[in-house]
Amino acid sequence: MSELIKQACDKSYEAWKSFKNASYATRKSLLENIATEIENLGDELIQTAMEETNLPEARLSGERARTCNQLRVYGKHVTDGYWAAAYIDTAIPDRKPLPKADIRKINQSIGPVVVFGASNFPFAYSTAGGDTASALAAGSTVLLKAHPAHLKTSKLVAKAISKALENLNLSQDIFIHIEETDFSAGKALVQHPNVKGVGFTGSHTGGMALVKYAQEREEPIPVFSEMGSINPVVILHENYDDALQMKVAQLAGAITLGVGQFCTNPGLILMLDGPVLEGVAAQLSEAISKSGVGKMLHPGIEKAYLENYKTALSQKGVELIARSSDVDLPGMAVVAKTSSENFLSNPKLHQEVFGPYSIIVACKDLEDLLNVYEHMEGQLTSSIFVEPGRFEVQQVFVDVMSVKAGRIIVNGVPTGVEVCHSMVHGGPYPSTTDGRFTSVGQDAILRWVRPVSYQNFENEVLPDGLKNANPLNIPRLVNGVWTSEGL
Amino acid sequence: MSELIKQACDKSYEAWKSFKNASYATRKSLLENIATEIENLGDELIQTAMEETNLPEARLSGERARTCNQLRVYGKHVTDGYWAAAYIDTAIPDRKPLPKADIRKINQSIGPVVVFGASNFPFAYSTAGGDTASALAAGSTVLLKAHPAHLKTSKLVAKAISKALENLNLSQDIFIHIEETDFSAGKALVQHPNVKGVGFTGSHTGGMALVKYAQEREEPIPVFSEMGSINPVVILHENYDDALQMKVAQLAGAITLGVGQFCTNPGLILMLDGPVLEGVAAQLSEAISKSGVGKMLHPGIEKAYLENYKTALSQKGVELIARSSDVDLPGMAVVAKTSSENFLSNPKLHQEVFGPYSIIVACKDLEDLLNVYEHMEGQLTSSIFVEPGRFEVQQVFVDVMSVKAGRIIVNGVPTGVEVCHSMVHGGPYPSTTDGRFTSVGQDAILRWVRPVSYQNFENEVLPDGLKNANPLNIPRLVNGVWTSEGL
């Protein structure tokens, strides 16, 4: 382990000992200050990110706005306070056979966490992205392993965070930017005893490597790896009509959006063989052919995409439906087609092809379609296109999807992950390592906390969230009833 | 893997596919029915448990009452419904730049779970104990690995559960009693792909073996092993006065309660050397000497206790203060004493001696005392005995204890784990494998659920908990505000 990593982990832990007790108001100010300082970076940030990631200006401006919004959302969420799950059970001294003590509990930070910046969201899931914002909101300090594909961008954002900490006279060690890009640095961070949690978005191989490092530790720690998903779209429409055409147009857009570089990219379309499928295939074919060839994030992703779609297309029984270029190019959109038998018998076709690629699977009947879905691995999302009112068939698919996926969408595409309370961006393995948590939306904070009980305490020594008067004005479960009133 | 285990896991999964959708009211009825059927077993249950566990009638009657109470508490908790974390964010079709879809989320069962019965709570943490009750409450089916030390008792309780399922016309496979007592059965259960979670209370070796089995799976699953703790008691009193004497009397009682066979048994007493320590030691010595020799749960525990306290007493610098028998006997209460230097330099003294054993560590000053505490591993509980109003010194210890322990008690003993909303029975590793959860109290249900998002759904297809009218009458977070009103 490099001396630099060791020192960073020690500093982070020292800073955490005080930051864990920072008031909710301070944490909110910090998150809001970071948002403002990121905005203050102005055009330099966008230009730097454009150079490093090939992403267009409009996308990056939008992503910056989303990132600053996320920071402010988590800020508000901290002071809203129900994430803290503050519970109070008051004493019953004369209870028989034994008296009952006053017991209270509240969520607190698990400790310093390591966040790995994601390449496909250089703002929103990188340096000051959702993992960092939710961890700071929880009262955790953050060791941020910068993504080598946008190191300059990451440094700029780290500078904004540093400025925000300075503005508030908070320790610079609350957020430490790790610029060592070699593989061993990540391992050393995950295995340092001071680190108590890990957030990662990226490949299956990368995510599971972190899990292995964490398992080798003396003390196990939670690793939240969000690793990918092929996001099945089940089309149940009985006619190829205007309503379906509008949805398929959306679907074509979702396949090519951002050169397909989203974890919610729809990589699999399941439907019955027949005239409706023919209509959908023809429409997708036309849209995809005309969709152009985008520039991907970095050469590593380009290379992997080229290899992966070629492998998929070379499988037995896989037919090319459309491609957006006559010659093989990275960033070229591809739609293929196969039968349910082929799909079921060939695990290679279940693998994510990260990029603008999707495959239609033609099924014999509804039972066959259901069977194909049930053979899928865990997914971030699953979607259904269906005529309104066809509740019975929807119910059947929703039931199996609720076992397999983190989010189910009816008549909509999986891309576009709303930052809101009810978002679940997380699903059963292998889409993530722990489907009990989300990495987008307010509840992402729950990955970084654990409850602590306080029994028989004098009011003065309790954490503020549990004091009688409810000075933080948060909702609390008092003797089984939610209230914001003091005792 | 034995054919019996395979069949059991398949049956459990089939039953789960329907039980996961059972209404909250049905789950409540099931839990209440189990409680009633356990009561209906009458004296036969108590007599059988007395024969198998050596526990006295009063203790077992009390534990049965606690167990039935737990079942009813989880039943009420299911219909109270806030564990479900039902969130609704309604659509904003005209939002700019993009419309917002209607998104809702709710917690659902993770799948069938395996519960390992604990030997030290033959009712409350065994067959129909807290793990089983919270899992059924969550909508999980249960594969119960009976504890070989009270197999007859376990069979009787399983019969009561079977009767309750029959009363409600529910599948017998919702609860499956596994009577294979060999080691390989437990491994096979944890490694079966149909199993999605594990609950265990017992030794560190046993608990970590289950974690290893789970890690070897293709799909990782959560393992909640509650593995033990030495539950430090820090005595900060400046005078050996009446108030302290009352607390020390309680402490002596807690050391010997139930022949020390509780995971919250206070195995370590930290205090400053000097006249107060002499008073405490003398009082404990007198109480312990007279405390008698209890009969332990089974020969395995007796053997381990004898070995472990002998090992502890044979360490350099460890002085025997009191023993409740002149000759070495299993079940004999033991109190020892050592210095902070000895304690810090000898990891053997940090290990749990499961039984009526405790060691006083004499510290040089407050800094030394704090240092000893900070060198402890993760604990279920930590306690402070202190004069009321000495807030400053309390705050210092509470701050470090909130990092190390799941529950902090002021002027009380750690034994006696209240079943209530604010209980945390769980702590940082190695006291448990996942300190973010509790195994006692209503929130124990959260170990067995994960959230699922529903986007753009017609009302008819939503889970009941998310339907517009709020037919389950549960509290829901609607656009960021908690309410029980319908939409």
Short mmCIF file of N, CA and C in Angstrom, two decimals, chain B residues 353-443:
data_model
loop_
_atom_site.label_atom_id
_atom_site.label_comp_id
_atom_site.label_asym_id
_atom_site.label_seq_id
_atom_site.Cartn_x
_atom_site.Cartn_y
_atom_site.Cartn_z
N VAL B 353 -15.82 -14.90 26.83
CA VAL B 353 -15.90 -16.15 27.58
C VAL B 353 -17.39 -16.36 27.81
N PHE B 354 -18.03 -17.17 26.98
CA PHE B 354 -19.48 -17.29 27.02
C PHE B 354 -19.90 -18.03 28.29
N GLY B 355 -20.46 -17.29 29.23
CA GLY B 355 -20.82 -17.86 30.52
C GLY B 355 -20.71 -16.76 31.58
N PRO B 356 -20.87 -17.14 32.88
CA PRO B 356 -20.91 -16.13 33.96
C PRO B 356 -19.51 -15.67 34.36
N TYR B 357 -18.85 -14.96 33.45
CA TYR B 357 -17.47 -14.54 33.65
C TYR B 357 -17.33 -13.06 33.33
N SER B 358 -16.56 -12.35 34.14
CA SER B 358 -16.26 -10.96 33.81
C SER B 358 -14.88 -10.61 34.34
N ILE B 359 -14.23 -9.66 33.68
CA ILE B 359 -12.90 -9.25 34.13
C ILE B 359 -12.86 -7.73 34.32
N ILE B 360 -12.30 -7.33 35.46
CA ILE B 360 -12.12 -5.90 35.74
C ILE B 360 -10.76 -5.47 35.21
N VAL B 361 -10.75 -4.39 34.45
CA VAL B 361 -9.47 -3.85 33.97
C VAL B 361 -9.20 -2.53 34.70
N ALA B 362 -8.10 -2.51 35.47
CA ALA B 362 -7.74 -1.33 36.26
C ALA B 362 -6.93 -0.37 35.39
N CYS B 363 -7.45 0.84 35.21
CA CYS B 363 -6.80 1.82 34.33
C CYS B 363 -6.14 2.90 35.15
N LYS B 364 -5.12 3.51 34.53
CA LYS B 364 -4.32 4.48 35.27
C LYS B 364 -5.02 5.83 35.42
N ASP B 365 -5.65 6.27 34.33
CA ASP B 365 -6.36 7.54 34.36
C ASP B 365 -7.42 7.51 33.26
N LEU B 366 -8.15 8.60 33.10
CA LEU B 366 -9.25 8.60 32.13
C LEU B 366 -8.75 8.39 30.70
N GLU B 367 -7.58 8.95 30.42
CA GLU B 367 -7.02 8.80 29.08
C GLU B 367 -6.71 7.33 28.79
N ASP B 368 -6.14 6.69 29.80
CA ASP B 368 -5.82 5.26 29.68
C ASP B 368 -7.11 4.45 29.49
N LEU B 369 -8.12 4.80 30.26
CA LEU B 369 -9.40 4.10 30.19
C LEU B 369 -10.00 4.24 28.77
N LEU B 370 -9.98 5.46 28.28
CA LEU B 370 -10.50 5.73 26.94
C LEU B 370 -9.71 4.94 25.89
N ASN B 371 -8.41 4.90 26.10
CA ASN B 371 -7.54 4.19 25.18
C ASN B 371 -7.86 2.69 25.16
N VAL B 372 -8.09 2.12 26.35
CA VAL B 372 -8.46 0.70 26.41
C VAL B 372 -9.77 0.49 25.65
N TYR B 373 -10.76 1.35 25.91
CA TYR B 373 -12.04 1.19 25.21
C TYR B 373 -11.84 1.29 23.70
N GLU B 374 -11.05 2.24 23.28
CA GLU B 374 -10.87 2.45 21.83
C GLU B 374 -10.15 1.28 21.16
N HIS B 375 -9.48 0.45 21.95
CA HIS B 375 -8.83 -0.72 21.36
C HIS B 375 -9.74 -1.94 21.31
N MET B 376 -10.96 -1.79 21.77
CA MET B 376 -11.91 -2.90 21.72
C MET B 376 -12.41 -3.08 20.29
N GLU B 377 -12.84 -4.30 19.98
CA GLU B 377 -13.50 -4.55 18.71
C GLU B 377 -14.97 -4.15 18.81
N GLY B 378 -15.71 -4.27 17.71
CA GLY B 378 -17.14 -3.90 17.68
C GLY B 378 -17.94 -4.68 18.71
N GLN B 379 -18.90 -4.03 19.34
CA GLN B 379 -19.67 -4.61 20.43
C GLN B 379 -21.18 -4.44 20.21
N LEU B 380 -21.95 -5.38 20.75
CA LEU B 380 -23.40 -5.20 20.75
C LEU B 380 -23.78 -4.01 21.63
N THR B 381 -23.18 -3.96 22.82
CA THR B 381 -23.52 -2.89 23.78
C THR B 381 -22.27 -2.35 24.46
N SER B 382 -22.42 -1.16 24.98
CA SER B 382 -21.43 -0.62 25.92
C SER B 382 -22.19 0.18 26.96
N SER B 383 -21.74 0.09 28.22
CA SER B 383 -22.48 0.75 29.31
C SER B 383 -21.56 1.71 30.06
N ILE B 384 -22.18 2.70 30.64
CA ILE B 384 -21.47 3.67 31.49
C ILE B 384 -22.19 3.77 32.83
N PHE B 385 -21.44 3.63 33.91
CA PHE B 385 -21.99 3.95 35.24
C PHE B 385 -21.38 5.29 35.64
N VAL B 386 -22.22 6.26 35.91
CA VAL B 386 -21.71 7.61 36.17
C VAL B 386 -22.72 8.37 37.03
N GLU B 387 -22.24 9.34 37.79
CA GLU B 387 -23.15 10.18 38.56
C GLU B 387 -23.95 11.06 37.60
N PRO B 388 -25.26 11.25 37.88
CA PRO B 388 -26.07 12.11 37.02
C PRO B 388 -25.44 13.50 36.90
N GLY B 389 -25.55 14.09 35.74
CA GLY B 389 -25.09 15.46 35.58
C GLY B 389 -23.65 15.61 35.13
N ARG B 390 -22.87 14.51 35.18
CA ARG B 390 -21.46 14.63 34.72
C ARG B 390 -21.43 14.48 33.21
N PHE B 391 -21.93 15.51 32.54
CA PHE B 391 -22.17 15.41 31.10
C PHE B 391 -20.89 15.38 30.28
N GLU B 392 -19.87 16.13 30.73
CA GLU B 392 -18.69 16.27 29.89
C GLU B 392 -17.98 14.93 29.69
N VAL B 393 -17.76 14.23 30.78
CA VAL B 393 -17.05 12.95 30.68
C VAL B 393 -17.93 11.90 29.96
N GLN B 394 -19.23 11.98 30.21
CA GLN B 394 -20.14 11.06 29.50
C GLN B 394 -20.03 11.27 28.00
N GLN B 395 -20.06 12.55 27.60
CA GLN B 395 -20.05 12.89 26.18
C GLN B 395 -18.83 12.28 25.49
N VAL B 396 -17.69 12.34 26.19
CA VAL B 396 -16.46 11.80 25.62
C VAL B 396 -16.62 10.30 25.35
N PHE B 397 -17.17 9.59 26.33
CA PHE B 397 -17.31 8.14 26.16
C PHE B 397 -18.43 7.78 25.19
N VAL B 398 -19.53 8.52 25.25
CA VAL B 398 -20.64 8.24 24.34
C VAL B 398 -20.18 8.41 22.89
N ASP B 399 -19.32 9.41 22.67
CA ASP B 399 -18.84 9.65 21.31
C ASP B 399 -18.06 8.45 20.77
N VAL B 400 -17.16 7.90 21.56
CA VAL B 400 -16.40 6.74 21.05
C VAL B 400 -17.26 5.48 21.05
N MET B 401 -18.18 5.38 22.00
CA MET B 401 -19.03 4.20 22.04
C MET B 401 -19.98 4.15 20.85
N SER B 402 -20.39 5.32 20.36
CA SER B 402 -21.33 5.34 19.23
C SER B 402 -20.65 4.84 17.95
N VAL B 403 -19.34 4.75 17.96
CA VAL B 403 -18.61 4.20 16.82
C VAL B 403 -18.45 2.69 16.95
N LYS B 404 -18.40 2.24 18.18
CA LYS B 404 -18.01 0.87 18.49
C LYS B 404 -19.18 -0.07 18.78
N ALA B 405 -20.32 0.50 19.21
CA ALA B 405 -21.40 -0.35 19.74
C ALA B 405 -22.73 -0.07 19.06
N GLY B 406 -23.64 -1.03 19.18
CA GLY B 406 -24.99 -0.86 18.65
C GLY B 406 -25.92 -0.19 19.65
N ARG B 407 -25.64 -0.38 20.96
CA ARG B 407 -26.51 0.20 22.00
C ARG B 407 -25.64 0.69 23.14
N ILE B 408 -25.92 1.89 23.61
CA ILE B 408 -25.17 2.48 24.71
C ILE B 408 -26.13 2.67 25.88
N ILE B 409 -25.73 2.20 27.06
CA ILE B 409 -26.62 2.24 28.22
C ILE B 409 -25.96 3.08 29.31
N VAL B 410 -26.69 4.02 29.84
CA VAL B 410 -26.18 4.80 30.97
C VAL B 410 -26.84 4.31 32.25
N ASN B 411 -26.02 3.99 33.23
CA ASN B 411 -26.52 3.56 34.54
C ASN B 411 -27.53 2.44 34.46
N GLY B 412 -27.18 1.44 33.68
CA GLY B 412 -28.01 0.25 33.58
C GLY B 412 -27.14 -0.87 33.04
N VAL B 413 -27.63 -2.10 33.15
CA VAL B 413 -26.85 -3.25 32.67
C VAL B 413 -27.32 -3.63 31.27
N PRO B 414 -26.43 -4.26 30.48
CA PRO B 414 -26.78 -4.56 29.09
C PRO B 414 -27.77 -5.71 28.91
N THR B 415 -27.86 -6.61 29.89
CA THR B 415 -28.82 -7.72 29.77
C THR B 415 -30.24 -7.17 29.81
N GLY B 416 -31.16 -7.92 29.20
CA GLY B 416 -32.55 -7.44 29.13
C GLY B 416 -32.70 -6.62 27.85
N VAL B 417 -32.97 -7.30 26.74
CA VAL B 417 -33.05 -6.63 25.45
C VAL B 417 -34.53 -6.38 25.15
N GLU B 418 -34.93 -5.14 25.33
CA GLU B 418 -36.34 -4.77 25.16
C GLU B 418 -36.76 -4.96 23.69
N VAL B 419 -37.94 -5.56 23.49
CA VAL B 419 -38.48 -5.66 22.12
C VAL B 419 -39.28 -4.39 21.85
N CYS B 420 -38.65 -3.43 21.19
CA CYS B 420 -39.34 -2.16 20.92
C CYS B 420 -38.77 -1.53 19.65
N HIS B 421 -39.41 -0.46 19.21
CA HIS B 421 -39.00 0.18 17.95
C HIS B 421 -37.55 0.63 17.98
N SER B 422 -37.12 1.15 19.12
CA SER B 422 -35.82 1.81 19.17
C SER B 422 -34.69 0.88 19.60
N MET B 423 -34.96 -0.43 19.69
CA MET B 423 -33.89 -1.35 20.05
C MET B 423 -32.95 -1.55 18.87
N VAL B 424 -31.64 -1.51 19.15
CA VAL B 424 -30.65 -1.99 18.19
C VAL B 424 -29.92 -3.16 18.84
N HIS B 425 -30.19 -4.36 18.35
CA HIS B 425 -29.44 -5.52 18.81
C HIS B 425 -28.63 -5.97 17.61
N GLY B 426 -27.46 -5.40 17.52
CA GLY B 426 -26.60 -5.54 16.37
C GLY B 426 -25.53 -4.48 16.54
N GLY B 427 -24.33 -4.78 16.11
CA GLY B 427 -23.27 -3.80 16.27
C GLY B 427 -22.18 -4.06 15.26
N PRO B 428 -21.18 -3.16 15.24
CA PRO B 428 -20.07 -3.33 14.30
C PRO B 428 -19.39 -4.70 14.44
N TYR B 429 -18.82 -5.16 13.35
CA TYR B 429 -18.07 -6.41 13.34
C TYR B 429 -16.99 -6.37 14.40
N PRO B 430 -16.71 -7.45 15.11
CA PRO B 430 -17.24 -8.80 14.95
C PRO B 430 -18.46 -9.14 15.80
N SER B 431 -19.12 -8.16 16.40
CA SER B 431 -20.30 -8.54 17.19
C SER B 431 -21.39 -9.08 16.26
N THR B 432 -21.53 -8.48 15.09
CA THR B 432 -22.41 -9.04 14.05
C THR B 432 -21.70 -8.90 12.71
N THR B 433 -22.27 -9.51 11.68
CA THR B 433 -21.67 -9.37 10.35
C THR B 433 -22.18 -8.13 9.63
N ASP B 434 -23.23 -7.50 10.12
CA ASP B 434 -23.74 -6.30 9.45
C ASP B 434 -24.42 -5.40 10.46
N GLY B 435 -23.64 -4.46 10.99
CA GLY B 435 -24.11 -3.57 12.06
C GLY B 435 -25.16 -2.58 11.59
N ARG B 436 -25.52 -2.61 10.31
CA ARG B 436 -26.54 -1.67 9.81
C ARG B 436 -27.95 -2.16 10.12
N PHE B 437 -28.05 -3.35 10.73
CA PHE B 437 -29.38 -3.91 11.00
C PHE B 437 -29.46 -4.40 12.43
N THR B 438 -30.69 -4.58 12.90
CA THR B 438 -30.92 -5.13 14.24
C THR B 438 -31.64 -6.47 14.12
N SER B 439 -31.40 -7.36 15.09
CA SER B 439 -32.14 -8.62 15.07
C SER B 439 -33.24 -8.64 16.13
N VAL B 440 -33.36 -7.59 16.93
CA VAL B 440 -34.45 -7.48 17.91
C VAL B 440 -35.19 -6.16 17.66
N GLY B 441 -36.49 -6.19 17.85
CA GLY B 441 -37.29 -4.98 17.64
C GLY B 441 -37.86 -4.94 16.24
N GLN B 442 -38.82 -4.04 16.06
CA GLN B 442 -39.59 -4.00 14.81
C GLN B 442 -38.72 -3.88 13.56
N ASP B 443 -37.62 -3.11 13.65
CA ASP B 443 -36.82 -2.90 12.44
C ASP B 443 -36.07 -4.15 11.97
#
